[in-house]
Amino acid sequence: MIYLDNAATSWPKPEPVTAAMARFLRDVGASPGRSGHRLANEAERVRFEARELLASLFGLADPLRVIFTHNATAALNLVIRGLLTPGTHVITTGMEHNAVMRPLSALAATGVSLTILPCAPDGTLDPTLLDQHVRSDTRLVICNHASNVCGTVLPIRALGARAHAHGLPLLVDAAQTAGVRPINLHDDNVDLLAFTGHKGLLGPTGTGGLVIHEDFDIARLPALIHGGTGSRSESERQPDFLPDKYEAGTPNAVGLAGLVAGLQYVLARGVAAISAHEQELARRLITGLTHLPNVQVQGTHDPQRQTAVVSFTIDGRACSEVAYALDERFDIMCRPGLHCAPRAHQTLGTLPAGTLRLSPGLFTTLDEIDEALARVAELAGVESDG
Amino acid sequence: MAEYGVILVHTTSHAIQAERVLLRAGLGVKLIPTPRHLSSDCGSAVRIEIADRPAAEAALAAAGLPIDRIEPLDE
């Protein structure tokens, strides 16, 4: 089997991830943050270690400014729904996922105004466009770090610098880049970073969160979910301190145990080395696909400027049909369609038909890429020269 | 005279962080359930030897870790 759907969920996971989750379920098992017995404390140590590793990965000194949610979508909703109220304005880009576009659309119906900065047909963004659209009622700028459709990396550092010049915070959706591209909240001018654990960080599904820059005042951001935290139990009001303010309810502790192991794997291997490996895979894929006469590849075609997420179409063939054939006939897993990002497909000119997306990961080999390329060529009706 | 002190914190995350900071400072610590007569929190507190109180306060302050307060603890 060749798994080329790492942009949805990375797989396989490093063996220590599975082992850590099995160990947690077998030997720890308890709720972090509650009860105070030794198993609960051990569960809290695991969660704290996850915070420390993420703080280290993203260049943050205070691990308690790492908040856990169930995924990046929940973290994005927390910020979007917390900072934007009727009568305010938000700026985002033409390459966003529905994790951003759907909450924004829901708020637009309540009186929040929305500006979408247009991106080029390869998904790139000119960050100077921001200046023309900032208004007195603008409260937030939102940008994904890399497209989940075609891998194009967006200029968050330049956009953040411009946002800060206008006194605006930048919220970055790092679902596609955490663990595969270096990110430093300070250097990259990011105030709020939504991440997920189940892609480049090699953890299980159901883990993710929000990283909050030290200079961002959390009094500005109300909690979205209210409930038990194990702290201030005499009060029926949500605590106002981190991390409890944003972490109501029992967390996915076993998932965080797996995420710790995933993070340790990523940090030991090094984000730069992972990025280099993925660029090599992307280069091979893009070169092979652009070689096929009846195949159109989206994005920049430049592995330096994109992640290892490659989208393409075959003239006259429905992407779902090609994906089905790759799965059924050749054991190759990929993802056809709109990838929950119609706005990005509109920018790329691939709406409504969508694309076929191949997304290799850390454990994908060049041989697997070559095999996939040969099969795509076969399905496209092109004689393979490999 | 109390042999131990208990560091009361706002949340168990802070208790775990305090445990790490104090262990790195070479102090003996033990996490205990937050004593009900001192706080309503249903999480953990950090027990230290009362003689270590000044060193513990210095280490926690250096780490920038917020605590509620330190109380003597009668066993």
CSV table of C-alpha atoms in Angstrom, one decimal:
chain,number,residue,atom,x,y,z
A,1,MET,CA,0.0,0.0,0.0
A,2,ILE,CA,1.1,3.5,-0.8
A,3,TYR,CA,-0.4,6.1,1.5
A,4,LEU,CA,-0.4,9.6,-0.1
A,5,ASP,CA,-3.0,11.3,2.1
A,6,ASN,CA,-0.8,12.8,4.8
A,7,ALA,CA,-2.3,16.2,4.3
A,8,ALA,CA,-5.5,14.8,5.8
A,9,THR,CA,-3.9,12.6,8.5
A,10,SER,CA,-0.2,11.5,8.6
A,11,TRP,CA,0.2,7.7,8.5
A,12,PRO,CA,1.9,5.5,9.5
A,13,LYS,CA,2.8,6.9,12.9
A,14,PRO,CA,6.2,6.3,14.5
A,15,GLU,CA,6.1,3.2,16.7
A,16,PRO,CA,6.7,5.1,19.9
A,17,VAL,CA,3.4,7.0,19.3
A,18,THR,CA,1.4,3.7,19.4
A,19,ALA,CA,3.5,2.5,22.4
A,20,ALA,CA,3.0,5.7,24.4
A,21,MET,CA,-0.8,5.6,23.9
A,22,ALA,CA,-0.9,1.9,24.8
A,23,ARG,CA,1.2,2.6,27.9
A,24,PHE,CA,-1.0,5.5,28.9
A,25,LEU,CA,-4.2,3.5,28.6
A,26,ARG,CA,-2.7,0.5,30.4
A,27,ASP,CA,-0.7,2.2,33.2
A,28,VAL,CA,-1.9,5.8,33.7
A,29,GLY,CA,-5.4,6.2,32.3
A,30,ALA,CA,-6.7,8.9,34.6
A,31,SER,CA,-7.9,12.5,34.1
A,32,PRO,CA,-5.3,15.2,34.1
A,33,GLY,CA,-6.0,18.3,36.2
A,34,ARG,CA,-8.4,16.6,38.6
A,35,SER,CA,-8.5,14.4,41.7
A,36,GLY,CA,-4.9,14.8,42.7
A,37,HIS,CA,-4.0,11.1,43.1
A,38,ARG,CA,-0.8,9.8,41.6
A,39,LEU,CA,-2.3,8.6,38.3
A,40,ALA,CA,-4.0,11.9,37.8
A,41,ASN,CA,-0.7,13.6,38.5
A,42,GLU,CA,1.1,11.4,36.0
A,43,ALA,CA,-1.6,12.2,33.4
A,44,GLU,CA,-1.0,15.9,34.1
A,45,ARG,CA,2.7,15.4,33.7
A,46,VAL,CA,2.1,13.9,30.2
A,47,ARG,CA,-0.1,16.9,29.3
A,48,PHE,CA,2.5,19.3,30.6
A,49,GLU,CA,5.2,17.6,28.6
A,50,ALA,CA,3.2,18.1,25.5
A,51,ARG,CA,2.9,21.8,26.3
A,52,GLU,CA,6.6,22.1,26.9
A,53,LEU,CA,7.5,20.3,23.6
A,54,LEU,CA,5.1,22.5,21.6
A,55,ALA,CA,6.3,25.7,23.3
A,56,SER,CA,9.9,24.6,22.3
A,57,LEU,CA,8.8,23.8,18.8
A,58,PHE,CA,7.2,27.2,18.3
A,59,GLY,CA,9.7,29.3,20.1
A,60,LEU,CA,7.6,30.2,23.1
A,61,ALA,CA,9.0,30.5,26.7
A,62,ASP,CA,5.8,29.8,28.6
A,63,PRO,CA,4.4,26.3,28.1
A,64,LEU,CA,1.1,27.3,29.7
A,65,ARG,CA,0.4,29.5,26.7
A,66,VAL,CA,-0.2,26.2,24.7
A,67,ILE,CA,-3.9,25.4,24.9
A,68,PHE,CA,-5.2,22.0,23.9
A,69,THR,CA,-8.4,21.6,21.8
A,70,HIS,CA,-9.6,18.6,19.8
A,71,ASN,CA,-8.1,19.9,16.5
A,72,ALA,CA,-7.1,23.1,14.7
A,73,THR,CA,-10.7,23.8,13.7
A,74,ALA,CA,-11.7,24.1,17.4
A,75,ALA,CA,-8.8,26.4,18.0
A,76,LEU,CA,-9.6,28.6,15.0
A,77,ASN,CA,-13.3,28.8,16.1
A,78,LEU,CA,-12.2,29.8,19.6
A,79,VAL,CA,-10.3,32.8,18.3
A,80,ILE,CA,-12.6,33.7,15.4
A,81,ARG,CA,-15.8,33.6,17.5
A,82,GLY,CA,-14.1,35.2,20.5
A,83,LEU,CA,-12.5,38.2,18.8
A,84,LEU,CA,-15.1,39.1,16.2
A,85,THR,CA,-18.4,40.6,17.3
A,86,PRO,CA,-21.2,42.2,15.1
A,87,GLY,CA,-19.9,45.5,13.8
A,88,THR,CA,-16.2,44.4,13.5
A,89,HIS,CA,-14.2,43.6,10.4
A,90,VAL,CA,-11.8,40.7,9.6
A,91,ILE,CA,-9.3,40.1,6.8
A,92,THR,CA,-8.4,36.7,5.5
A,93,THR,CA,-7.1,35.3,2.2
A,94,GLY,CA,-8.4,33.5,-0.9
A,95,MET,CA,-6.6,30.3,0.1
A,96,GLU,CA,-8.4,29.4,3.3
A,97,HIS,CA,-9.8,26.1,4.4
A,98,ASN,CA,-13.4,25.8,5.6
A,99,ALA,CA,-12.1,25.6,9.1
A,100,VAL,CA,-11.7,29.4,8.7
A,101,MET,CA,-14.3,30.2,6.0
A,102,ARG,CA,-17.3,28.5,7.7
A,103,PRO,CA,-17.0,30.2,11.0
A,104,LEU,CA,-16.4,33.5,9.2
A,105,SER,CA,-19.4,33.0,7.0
A,106,ALA,CA,-21.6,32.2,10.0
A,107,LEU,CA,-20.4,35.5,11.7
A,108,ALA,CA,-20.9,37.4,8.5
A,109,ALA,CA,-24.6,36.6,8.8
A,110,THR,CA,-24.5,38.3,12.2
A,111,GLY,CA,-23.0,41.5,11.1
A,112,VAL,CA,-19.2,40.9,11.0
A,113,SER,CA,-17.7,42.2,7.8
A,114,LEU,CA,-15.2,40.1,5.9
A,115,THR,CA,-12.5,41.0,3.4
A,116,ILE,CA,-10.8,38.2,1.4
A,117,LEU,CA,-7.4,39.2,0.0
A,118,PRO,CA,-7.2,37.8,-3.5
A,119,CYS,CA,-4.4,35.3,-4.1
A,120,ALA,CA,-2.7,34.6,-7.5
A,121,PRO,CA,-3.8,31.5,-9.5
A,122,ASP,CA,-0.8,29.6,-8.0
A,123,GLY,CA,-2.1,30.4,-4.5
A,124,THR,CA,0.6,33.0,-3.6
A,125,LEU,CA,-0.3,36.1,-1.7
A,126,ASP,CA,1.0,39.7,-2.0
A,127,PRO,CA,1.1,40.7,1.6
A,128,THR,CA,1.1,44.4,0.7
A,129,LEU,CA,-2.5,44.0,-0.2
A,130,LEU,CA,-3.3,44.1,3.5
A,131,ASP,CA,-2.6,47.8,3.8
A,132,GLN,CA,-5.4,48.7,1.4
A,133,HIS,CA,-8.1,46.8,3.3
A,134,VAL,CA,-7.4,47.7,6.9
A,135,ARG,CA,-10.3,49.7,8.4
A,136,SER,CA,-10.9,51.4,11.8
A,137,ASP,CA,-13.2,48.5,12.8
A,138,THR,CA,-10.7,45.7,11.7
A,139,ARG,CA,-10.0,43.3,14.6
A,140,LEU,CA,-8.1,40.4,13.2
A,141,VAL,CA,-6.1,39.1,10.2
A,142,ILE,CA,-6.3,35.3,9.5
A,143,CYS,CA,-4.0,33.4,7.1
A,144,ASN,CA,-3.1,29.8,6.6
A,145,HIS,CA,0.6,29.0,6.6
A,146,ALA,CA,0.3,26.6,3.7
A,147,SER,CA,-2.6,25.5,1.5
A,148,ASN,CA,-4.1,22.1,2.1
A,149,VAL,CA,-5.0,21.9,-1.6
A,150,CYS,CA,-1.8,22.7,-3.4
A,151,GLY,CA,0.8,23.3,-0.7
A,152,THR,CA,1.6,26.9,-1.5
A,153,VAL,CA,3.2,28.6,1.5
A,154,LEU,CA,1.8,32.0,2.4
A,155,PRO,CA,4.0,34.9,3.6
A,156,ILE,CA,2.9,34.9,7.2
A,157,ARG,CA,6.0,36.8,8.5
A,158,ALA,CA,5.5,39.7,6.1
A,159,LEU,CA,1.7,39.7,6.6
A,160,GLY,CA,2.2,39.6,10.4
A,161,ALA,CA,4.6,42.6,10.2
A,162,ARG,CA,2.0,44.6,8.3
A,163,ALA,CA,-0.8,43.5,10.6
A,164,HIS,CA,1.3,44.6,13.6
A,165,ALA,CA,2.0,48.0,12.0
A,166,HIS,CA,-1.8,48.5,12.0
A,167,GLY,CA,-2.1,47.2,15.6
A,168,LEU,CA,-3.8,44.0,14.5
A,169,PRO,CA,-3.2,40.4,15.7
A,170,LEU,CA,-2.4,37.7,13.2
A,171,LEU,CA,-4.1,34.3,13.5
A,172,VAL,CA,-2.3,31.6,11.6
A,173,ASP,CA,-3.8,28.2,10.6
A,174,ALA,CA,-0.7,26.0,10.8
A,175,ALA,CA,-2.6,22.7,10.2
A,176,GLN,CA,-0.4,21.9,7.2
A,177,THR,CA,2.9,23.2,8.4
A,178,ALA,CA,3.4,22.4,12.1
A,179,GLY,CA,6.2,19.9,12.2
A,180,VAL,CA,7.1,20.2,8.5
A,181,ARG,CA,8.1,23.9,8.2
A,182,PRO,CA,9.9,25.9,10.9
A,183,ILE,CA,7.6,28.2,12.8
A,184,ASN,CA,8.6,30.7,15.5
A,185,LEU,CA,5.9,32.9,16.9
A,186,HIS,CA,8.3,35.7,17.6
A,187,ASP,CA,10.3,35.7,14.3
A,188,ASP,CA,7.2,35.0,12.2
A,189,ASN,CA,5.1,37.7,13.8
A,190,VAL,CA,2.3,35.3,14.8
A,191,ASP,CA,0.1,36.2,17.7
A,192,LEU,CA,-2.2,33.2,17.7
A,193,LEU,CA,-1.3,29.8,16.1
A,194,ALA,CA,-3.8,27.0,15.5
A,195,PHE,CA,-2.2,23.6,15.1
A,196,THR,CA,-3.3,20.0,14.8
A,197,GLY,CA,-1.5,17.0,16.3
A,198,HIS,CA,-2.5,14.4,13.7
A,199,LYS,CA,-0.6,15.7,10.6
A,200,GLY,CA,3.0,16.8,10.7
A,201,LEU,CA,3.3,16.4,14.4
A,202,LEU,CA,2.7,12.7,13.9
A,203,GLY,CA,0.2,12.3,16.8
A,204,PRO,CA,-3.2,10.8,16.8
A,205,THR,CA,-6.5,12.4,15.6
A,206,GLY,CA,-8.3,14.4,18.3
A,207,THR,CA,-5.3,16.4,19.4
A,208,GLY,CA,-4.6,20.1,18.5
A,209,GLY,CA,-4.7,23.5,20.0
A,210,LEU,CA,-3.8,27.1,20.1
A,211,VAL,CA,-0.5,28.7,20.9
A,212,ILE,CA,-0.8,32.2,22.3
A,213,HIS,CA,2.1,34.7,22.0
A,214,GLU,CA,3.3,36.2,25.3
A,215,ASP,CA,2.3,39.7,24.3
A,216,PHE,CA,-1.3,38.7,23.5
A,217,ASP,CA,-3.6,39.8,26.3
A,218,ILE,CA,-6.0,36.8,27.0
A,219,ALA,CA,-8.5,39.2,28.6
A,220,ARG,CA,-9.4,40.1,25.0
A,221,LEU,CA,-10.3,36.6,24.1
A,222,PRO,CA,-13.3,35.0,25.9
A,223,ALA,CA,-13.7,31.3,26.4
A,224,LEU,CA,-15.9,29.5,23.8
A,225,ILE,CA,-16.5,26.4,25.8
A,226,HIS,CA,-17.3,26.7,29.5
A,227,GLY,CA,-17.2,23.8,32.0
A,228,GLY,CA,-15.2,21.9,34.5
A,229,THR,CA,-11.4,22.4,34.8
A,230,GLY,CA,-10.5,20.9,38.2
A,231,SER,CA,-9.7,24.4,39.4
A,232,ARG,CA,-11.8,27.1,41.2
A,233,SER,CA,-14.4,24.4,41.8
A,234,GLU,CA,-16.4,26.6,44.2
A,235,SER,CA,-17.1,29.0,41.3
A,236,GLU,CA,-19.7,28.6,38.6
A,237,ARG,CA,-17.7,31.0,36.4
A,238,GLN,CA,-15.0,29.9,34.0
A,239,PRO,CA,-11.4,30.6,35.3
A,240,ASP,CA,-9.7,33.6,33.7
A,241,PHE,CA,-6.2,32.2,33.8
A,242,LEU,CA,-4.2,29.9,31.4
A,243,PRO,CA,-4.5,27.2,30.4
A,244,ASP,CA,-7.8,26.5,32.2
A,245,LYS,CA,-9.7,29.4,30.7
A,246,TYR,CA,-9.8,27.6,27.3
A,247,GLU,CA,-9.7,23.9,28.4
A,248,ALA,CA,-13.1,23.0,29.9
A,249,GLY,CA,-14.0,19.4,30.0
A,250,THR,CA,-11.9,16.2,30.2
A,251,PRO,CA,-9.1,16.4,27.6
A,252,ASN,CA,-8.0,13.7,25.2
A,253,ALA,CA,-5.2,12.6,27.5
A,254,VAL,CA,-4.4,9.4,25.7
A,255,GLY,CA,-4.1,11.4,22.5
A,256,LEU,CA,-1.8,13.8,24.2
A,257,ALA,CA,0.4,10.9,25.3
A,258,GLY,CA,0.7,9.9,21.6
A,259,LEU,CA,1.3,13.5,20.6
A,260,VAL,CA,4.2,13.7,23.1
A,261,ALA,CA,5.9,10.8,21.4
A,262,GLY,CA,5.2,12.3,17.9
A,263,LEU,CA,6.7,15.6,19.0
A,264,GLN,CA,9.7,13.9,20.4
A,265,TYR,CA,10.2,12.1,17.1
A,266,VAL,CA,9.8,15.4,15.1
A,267,LEU,CA,12.2,17.3,17.4
A,268,ALA,CA,14.8,14.5,17.3
A,269,ARG,CA,14.7,14.3,13.5
A,270,GLY,CA,14.6,18.1,13.2
A,271,VAL,CA,12.0,20.2,11.3
A,272,ALA,CA,14.7,21.3,8.9
A,273,ALA,CA,15.6,17.7,8.0
A,274,ILE,CA,11.9,16.8,7.7
A,275,SER,CA,11.3,19.8,5.5
A,276,ALA,CA,14.2,18.8,3.2
A,277,HIS,CA,12.9,15.3,2.9
A,278,GLU,CA,9.5,16.5,2.0
A,279,GLN,CA,10.9,19.0,-0.5
A,280,GLU,CA,12.7,16.1,-2.3
A,281,LEU,CA,9.4,14.2,-2.5
A,282,ALA,CA,7.5,17.2,-3.7
A,283,ARG,CA,10.2,17.9,-6.4
A,284,ARG,CA,10.0,14.3,-7.7
A,285,LEU,CA,6.2,14.4,-7.8
A,286,ILE,CA,5.9,17.8,-9.5
A,287,THR,CA,8.6,17.0,-12.0
A,288,GLY,CA,6.9,13.7,-12.9
A,289,LEU,CA,3.4,15.1,-13.1
A,290,THR,CA,4.3,18.2,-15.1
A,291,HIS,CA,6.0,15.8,-17.6
A,292,LEU,CA,2.7,14.2,-18.5
A,293,PRO,CA,1.1,16.0,-21.4
A,294,ASN,CA,-2.5,15.8,-20.3
A,295,VAL,CA,-2.0,16.6,-16.6
A,296,GLN,CA,-2.3,20.1,-15.1
A,297,VAL,CA,-0.5,20.7,-11.8
A,298,GLN,CA,-1.7,23.4,-9.5
A,299,GLY,CA,0.4,25.7,-7.3
A,300,THR,CA,3.8,27.1,-7.6
A,301,HIS,CA,5.6,24.0,-9.0
A,302,ASP,CA,8.5,25.1,-6.7
A,303,PRO,CA,9.2,22.8,-3.7
A,304,GLN,CA,10.9,25.7,-1.9
A,305,ARG,CA,7.7,27.6,-1.9
A,306,GLN,CA,5.3,24.8,-1.1
A,307,THR,CA,4.8,21.8,1.2
A,308,ALA,CA,4.7,18.2,-0.1
A,309,VAL,CA,1.0,18.6,-1.1
A,310,VAL,CA,0.5,18.3,-4.8
A,311,SER,CA,-2.8,18.8,-6.6
A,312,PHE,CA,-3.4,18.1,-10.2
A,313,THR,CA,-6.1,17.3,-12.8
A,314,ILE,CA,-6.1,14.9,-15.8
A,315,ASP,CA,-7.8,16.4,-18.9
A,316,GLY,CA,-11.2,14.7,-19.4
A,317,ARG,CA,-11.0,12.6,-16.3
A,318,ALA,CA,-13.0,13.1,-13.1
A,319,CYS,CA,-10.6,13.2,-10.1
A,320,SER,CA,-12.9,10.9,-8.0
A,321,GLU,CA,-12.8,8.2,-10.7
A,322,VAL,CA,-8.9,8.4,-10.9
A,323,ALA,CA,-8.7,8.3,-7.1
A,324,TYR,CA,-11.0,5.2,-7.0
A,325,ALA,CA,-8.9,3.5,-9.6
A,326,LEU,CA,-5.6,4.3,-7.7
A,327,ASP,CA,-7.1,2.8,-4.5
A,328,GLU,CA,-8.9,-0.3,-6.0
A,329,ARG,CA,-6.4,-1.3,-8.7
A,330,PHE,CA,-3.0,-0.1,-7.3
A,331,ASP,CA,-3.4,0.2,-3.5
A,332,ILE,CA,-2.6,4.0,-3.6
A,333,MET,CA,-4.5,6.2,-1.2
A,334,CYS,CA,-5.0,9.8,-2.1
A,335,ARG,CA,-7.8,12.4,-1.9
A,336,PRO,CA,-10.0,13.8,-4.7
A,337,GLY,CA,-12.4,16.7,-4.7
A,338,LEU,CA,-12.4,20.0,-3.0
A,339,HIS,CA,-10.5,19.2,0.2
A,340,CYS,CA,-12.9,21.2,2.4
A,341,ALA,CA,-11.5,24.3,0.7
A,342,PRO,CA,-13.8,25.7,-2.0
A,343,ARG,CA,-12.3,29.2,-1.6
A,344,ALA,CA,-8.8,27.9,-2.4
A,345,HIS,CA,-10.2,25.9,-5.4
A,346,GLN,CA,-11.9,29.1,-6.6
A,347,THR,CA,-8.5,30.9,-6.5
A,348,LEU,CA,-6.8,28.0,-8.3
A,349,GLY,CA,-9.5,27.8,-11.0
A,350,THR,CA,-10.4,24.2,-10.1
A,351,LEU,CA,-13.9,24.8,-8.8
A,352,PRO,CA,-16.3,22.9,-9.0
A,353,ALA,CA,-14.5,19.8,-10.4
A,354,GLY,CA,-11.8,19.8,-7.8
A,355,THR,CA,-8.4,18.1,-8.0
A,356,LEU,CA,-6.6,14.9,-7.2
A,357,ARG,CA,-4.3,15.5,-4.2
A,358,LEU,CA,-1.2,13.5,-3.5
A,359,SER,CA,0.4,14.2,-0.1
A,360,PRO,CA,3.4,12.2,0.8
A,361,GLY,CA,4.7,12.3,4.3
A,362,LEU,CA,7.8,11.7,6.4
A,363,PHE,CA,7.8,7.9,5.8
A,364,THR,CA,7.1,8.1,2.0
A,365,THR,CA,10.0,6.9,-0.2
A,366,LEU,CA,11.1,8.1,-3.6
A,367,ASP,CA,10.3,4.6,-4.9
A,368,GLU,CA,6.7,5.0,-3.8
A,369,ILE,CA,6.5,8.4,-5.5
A,370,ASP,CA,7.8,6.8,-8.7
A,371,GLU,CA,5.3,4.0,-8.4
A,372,ALA,CA,2.5,6.4,-7.9
A,373,LEU,CA,3.7,8.5,-10.9
A,374,ALA,CA,3.7,5.5,-13.1
A,375,ARG,CA,0.2,4.5,-12.1
A,376,VAL,CA,-1.1,8.1,-12.6
A,377,ALA,CA,0.5,8.0,-16.1
A,378,GLU,CA,-1.1,4.7,-16.8
A,379,LEU,CA,-4.5,6.1,-15.8
A,380,ALA,CA,-3.9,9.2,-17.8
A,381,GLY,CA,-3.3,7.1,-20.8
A,382,VAL,CA,0.3,8.0,-21.1
A,383,GLU,CA,3.0,5.3,-21.6
A,384,SER,CA,5.3,5.3,-18.6
A,385,ASP,CA,9.0,5.8,-19.3
A,386,GLY,CA,9.8,4.5,-15.8
B,1,MET,CA,5.8,23.5,64.4
B,2,ALA,CA,4.9,22.3,60.9
B,3,GLU,CA,7.4,20.1,59.2
B,4,TYR,CA,5.9,20.8,55.7
B,5,GLY,CA,4.6,23.6,53.7
B,6,VAL,CA,2.1,23.4,50.9
B,7,ILE,CA,2.2,25.5,47.8
B,8,LEU,CA,-1.3,26.2,46.6
B,9,VAL,CA,-1.6,26.9,42.9
B,10,HIS,CA,-4.5,27.9,40.7
B,11,THR,CA,-4.5,24.8,38.6
B,12,THR,CA,-2.9,21.4,38.4
B,13,SER,CA,-0.9,22.6,35.3
B,14,HIS,CA,0.8,25.0,37.7
B,15,ALA,CA,1.4,22.2,40.2
B,16,ILE,CA,3.2,20.1,37.6
B,17,GLN,CA,5.2,23.1,36.5
B,18,ALA,CA,6.1,23.9,40.1
B,19,GLU,CA,7.1,20.3,40.6
B,20,ARG,CA,9.5,20.5,37.7
B,21,VAL,CA,11.0,23.8,38.7
B,22,LEU,CA,11.6,22.7,42.3
B,23,LEU,CA,13.0,19.4,41.3
B,24,ARG,CA,15.5,21.2,39.0
B,25,ALA,CA,16.3,23.4,41.9
B,26,GLY,CA,17.3,20.3,43.9
B,27,LEU,CA,14.4,20.5,46.4
B,28,GLY,CA,12.4,17.6,47.7
B,29,VAL,CA,8.7,17.9,46.5
B,30,LYS,CA,5.6,15.8,46.5
B,31,LEU,CA,2.3,16.4,44.8
B,32,ILE,CA,-0.6,16.0,47.1
B,33,PRO,CA,-4.4,16.5,46.7
B,34,THR,CA,-5.2,20.1,47.5
B,35,PRO,CA,-6.1,20.2,51.2
B,36,ARG,CA,-9.8,20.9,51.5
B,37,HIS,CA,-9.3,23.2,54.5
B,38,LEU,CA,-7.0,25.4,52.5
B,39,SER,CA,-8.7,25.6,49.1
B,40,SER,CA,-11.7,24.5,47.1
B,41,ASP,CA,-9.7,23.3,44.2
B,42,CYS,CA,-10.1,19.6,43.4
B,43,GLY,CA,-6.6,19.2,41.9
B,44,SER,CA,-3.1,19.0,43.3
B,45,ALA,CA,-0.9,21.1,45.5
B,46,VAL,CA,2.9,20.9,46.0
B,47,ARG,CA,4.2,19.8,49.4
B,48,ILE,CA,7.7,21.0,50.3
B,49,GLU,CA,9.7,20.9,53.5
B,50,ILE,CA,9.1,24.1,55.4
B,51,ALA,CA,12.8,24.8,55.7
B,52,ASP,CA,12.9,24.9,51.9
B,53,ARG,CA,10.4,27.7,51.7
B,54,PRO,CA,12.7,30.6,50.9
B,55,ALA,CA,14.6,28.5,48.2
B,56,ALA,CA,11.3,27.4,46.7
B,57,GLU,CA,9.9,30.9,46.6
B,58,ALA,CA,13.0,32.1,44.9
B,59,ALA,CA,13.0,29.3,42.3
B,60,LEU,CA,9.3,29.8,41.5
B,61,ALA,CA,9.8,33.6,41.2
B,62,ALA,CA,12.8,33.0,38.9
B,63,ALA,CA,10.6,30.8,36.7
B,64,GLY,CA,7.8,33.4,36.6
B,65,LEU,CA,5.4,30.7,37.9
B,66,PRO,CA,2.2,32.2,39.5
B,67,ILE,CA,1.2,30.6,42.7
B,68,ASP,CA,-1.7,31.3,45.1
B,69,ARG,CA,0.2,31.1,48.4
B,70,ILE,CA,2.3,28.9,50.6
B,71,GLU,CA,0.8,27.6,53.9
B,72,PRO,CA,2.2,25.5,56.7
B,73,LEU,CA,0.9,22.0,56.6
B,74,ASP,CA,0.2,20.0,59.7
B,75,GLU,CA,0.4,16.3,59.0
